[in-house]
Coordinates of C-alpha atoms in Angstrom, one line a residue:
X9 CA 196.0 48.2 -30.3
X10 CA 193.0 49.4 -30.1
X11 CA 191.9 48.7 -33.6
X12 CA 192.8 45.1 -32.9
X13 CA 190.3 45.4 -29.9
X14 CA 187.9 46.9 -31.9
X15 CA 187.8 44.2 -34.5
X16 CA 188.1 41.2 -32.3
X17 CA 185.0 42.7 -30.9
X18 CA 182.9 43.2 -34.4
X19 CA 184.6 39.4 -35.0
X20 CA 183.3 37.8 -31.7
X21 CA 179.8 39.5 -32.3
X22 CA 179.8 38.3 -36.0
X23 CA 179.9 35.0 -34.6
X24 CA 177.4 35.6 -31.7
X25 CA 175.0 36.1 -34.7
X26 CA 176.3 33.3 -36.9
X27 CA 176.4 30.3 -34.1
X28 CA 172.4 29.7 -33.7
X29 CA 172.3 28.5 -37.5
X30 CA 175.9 26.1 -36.9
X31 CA 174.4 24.9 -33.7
X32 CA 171.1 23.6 -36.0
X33 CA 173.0 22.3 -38.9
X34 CA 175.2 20.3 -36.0
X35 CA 171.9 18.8 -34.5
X36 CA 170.6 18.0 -37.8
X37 CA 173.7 16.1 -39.2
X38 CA 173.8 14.5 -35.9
X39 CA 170.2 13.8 -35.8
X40 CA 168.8 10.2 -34.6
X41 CA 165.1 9.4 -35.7
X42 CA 163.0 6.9 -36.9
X43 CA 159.1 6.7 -38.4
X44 CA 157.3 3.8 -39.3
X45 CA 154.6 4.1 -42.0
X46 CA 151.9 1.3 -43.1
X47 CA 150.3 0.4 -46.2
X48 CA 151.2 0.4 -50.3
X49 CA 150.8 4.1 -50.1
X50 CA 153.2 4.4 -46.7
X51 CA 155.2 2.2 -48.8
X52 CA 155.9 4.4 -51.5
X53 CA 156.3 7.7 -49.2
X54 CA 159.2 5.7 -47.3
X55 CA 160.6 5.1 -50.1
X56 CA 160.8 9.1 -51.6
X57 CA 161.9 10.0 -48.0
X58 CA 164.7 8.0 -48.2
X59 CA 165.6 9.1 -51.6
X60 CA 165.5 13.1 -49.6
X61 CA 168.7 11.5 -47.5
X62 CA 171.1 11.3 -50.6
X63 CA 172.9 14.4 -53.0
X64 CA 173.5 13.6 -56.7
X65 CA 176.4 11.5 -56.4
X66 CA 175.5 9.6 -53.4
X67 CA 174.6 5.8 -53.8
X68 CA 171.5 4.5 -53.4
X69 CA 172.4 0.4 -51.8
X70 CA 170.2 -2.0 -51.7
X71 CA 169.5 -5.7 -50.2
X72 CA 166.2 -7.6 -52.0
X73 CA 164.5 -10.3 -49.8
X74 CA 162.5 -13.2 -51.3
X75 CA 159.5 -12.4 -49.2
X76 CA 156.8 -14.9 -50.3
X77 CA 154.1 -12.9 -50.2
X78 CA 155.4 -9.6 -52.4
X79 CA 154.0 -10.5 -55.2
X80 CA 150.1 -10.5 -53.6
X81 CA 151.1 -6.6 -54.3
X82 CA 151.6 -6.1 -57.8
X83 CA 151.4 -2.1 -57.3
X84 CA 154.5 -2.1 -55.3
X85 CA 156.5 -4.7 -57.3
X86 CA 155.6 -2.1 -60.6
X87 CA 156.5 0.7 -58.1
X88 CA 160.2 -0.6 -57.6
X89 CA 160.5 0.3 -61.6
X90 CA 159.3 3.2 -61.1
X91 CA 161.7 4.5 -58.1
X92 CA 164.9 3.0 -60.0
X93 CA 163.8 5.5 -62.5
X94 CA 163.7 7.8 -59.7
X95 CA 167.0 6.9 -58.2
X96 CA 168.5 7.9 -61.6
X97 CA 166.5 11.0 -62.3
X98 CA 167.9 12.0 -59.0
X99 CA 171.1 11.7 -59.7
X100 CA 172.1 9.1 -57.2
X101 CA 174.2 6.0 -58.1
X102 CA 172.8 2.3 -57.4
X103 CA 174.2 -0.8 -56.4
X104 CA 171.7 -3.8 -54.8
X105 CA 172.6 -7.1 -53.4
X106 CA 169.8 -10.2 -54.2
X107 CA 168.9 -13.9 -53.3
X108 CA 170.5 -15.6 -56.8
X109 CA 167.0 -17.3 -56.8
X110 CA 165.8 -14.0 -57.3
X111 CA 167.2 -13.1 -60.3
X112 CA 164.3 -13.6 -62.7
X113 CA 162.3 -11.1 -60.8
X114 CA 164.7 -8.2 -62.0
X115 CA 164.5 -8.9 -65.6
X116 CA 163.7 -5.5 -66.8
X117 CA 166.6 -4.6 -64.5
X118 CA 170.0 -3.5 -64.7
X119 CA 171.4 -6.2 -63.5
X120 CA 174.9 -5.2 -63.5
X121 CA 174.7 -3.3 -60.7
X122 CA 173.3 -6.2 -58.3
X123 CA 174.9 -9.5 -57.1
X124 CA 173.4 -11.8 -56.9
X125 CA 174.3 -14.0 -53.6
X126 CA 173.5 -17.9 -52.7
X127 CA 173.1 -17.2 -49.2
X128 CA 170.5 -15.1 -47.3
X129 CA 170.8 -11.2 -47.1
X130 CA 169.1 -8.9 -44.5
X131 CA 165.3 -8.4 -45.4
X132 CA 164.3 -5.6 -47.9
X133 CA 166.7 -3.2 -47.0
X134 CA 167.9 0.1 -48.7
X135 CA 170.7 2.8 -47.8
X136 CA 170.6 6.6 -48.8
X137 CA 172.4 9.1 -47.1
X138 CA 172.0 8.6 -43.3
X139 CA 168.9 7.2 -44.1
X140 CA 167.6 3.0 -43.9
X141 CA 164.5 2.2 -45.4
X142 CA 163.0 -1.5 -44.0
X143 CA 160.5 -3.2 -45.5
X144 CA 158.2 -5.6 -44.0
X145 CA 155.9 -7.8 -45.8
X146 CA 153.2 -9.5 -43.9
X147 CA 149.2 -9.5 -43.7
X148 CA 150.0 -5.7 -44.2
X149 CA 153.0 -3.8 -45.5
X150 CA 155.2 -1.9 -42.5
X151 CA 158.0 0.2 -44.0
X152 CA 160.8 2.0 -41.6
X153 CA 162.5 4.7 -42.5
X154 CA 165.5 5.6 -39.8
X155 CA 167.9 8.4 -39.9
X156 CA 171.1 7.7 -38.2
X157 CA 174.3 8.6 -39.6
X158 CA 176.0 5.8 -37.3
X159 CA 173.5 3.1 -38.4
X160 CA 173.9 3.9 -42.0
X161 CA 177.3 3.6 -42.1
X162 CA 177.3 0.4 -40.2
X163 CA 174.7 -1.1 -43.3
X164 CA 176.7 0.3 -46.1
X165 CA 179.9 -1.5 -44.4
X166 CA 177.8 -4.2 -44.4
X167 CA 177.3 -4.1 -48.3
X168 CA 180.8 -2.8 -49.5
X169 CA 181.8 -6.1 -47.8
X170 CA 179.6 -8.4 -49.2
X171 CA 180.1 -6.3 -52.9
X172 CA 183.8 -6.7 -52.5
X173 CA 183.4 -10.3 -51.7
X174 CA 181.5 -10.8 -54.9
X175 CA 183.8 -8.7 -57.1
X176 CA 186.9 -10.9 -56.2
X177 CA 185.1 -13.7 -56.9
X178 CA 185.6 -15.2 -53.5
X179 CA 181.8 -14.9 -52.7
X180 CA 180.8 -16.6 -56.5

């Protein structure tokens, strides 16, 4: 019996040591926060924090907006090549959802991973991890990067149902 005591003790104090770091990684998986960022260049740093949300393996979604005005930056339209490339390099999977008047624009795409939809989709939008990227384009360019593991999930519903629609056919 009292070798039982004795390691129930060594056990408990074990975990006294252990539960500060369990405690952190709890807050961080649970972690709500967003940032906002301006300009090309907070653009492009958005964009690599969201790609720091996903694992090799993890999808990378995506919804592309017709935003009028995206092309008055030609830096950032050659900058979504480059962060494809990225996306790959990375290890993460990719799947993007598109205006069908869009189409043209991803021409040195792979376009078999992206519908393309004839109705509107949420505005330049992508999902990594627990992470959302947003994307306004305006007079200036305001990006959003929000981690929520809730939200997240709630966009990439969002897609899968929209995806599955397409891939039946019922959304064609």
């Amino acid at each position: 019996p009292s070798q039982i005591i004795r390691l129930l003790e060594n056990k408990t104090e074990k975990l006294r040591e252990i539960l500060p770091a369990l405690i952190a990684k709890q807050s961080i998986k649970d972690r709500q926060e967003a940032q906002v960022y301006e300009g090309l260049a907070g653009f492009k740093t958005m964009n690599y924090a969201l790609l720091e949300g996903g694992c090799q393996g993890d999808e990378f979604l995506f919804f592309a907006a017709n935003a009028p005005n995206l092309y008055d930056y030609p830096d950032a339209v050659e900058f979504y090549s480059d962060l494809e490339k990225e996306v790959s390099r990375r290890g993460l999977r990719h799947r993007g959802i598109a205006p069908k008047d869009m189409e043209w624009r991803f021409e040195r795409r792979d376009k078999k991973k992206i519908y393309f939809v004839d109705f509107p989709t949420i505005y330049n939008t992508a999902i990594c991890g627990n992470r959302i990227g947003i994307v306004s384009w305006g007079e200036r360019i305001v990006s959003f990067l929000i981690e929520s593991a809730q939200l997240a999930q709630n966009y990439t519903d969002y897609f899968e149902s929209i995806w599955k629609t397409q891939k039946t056919g019922k959304g064609r």
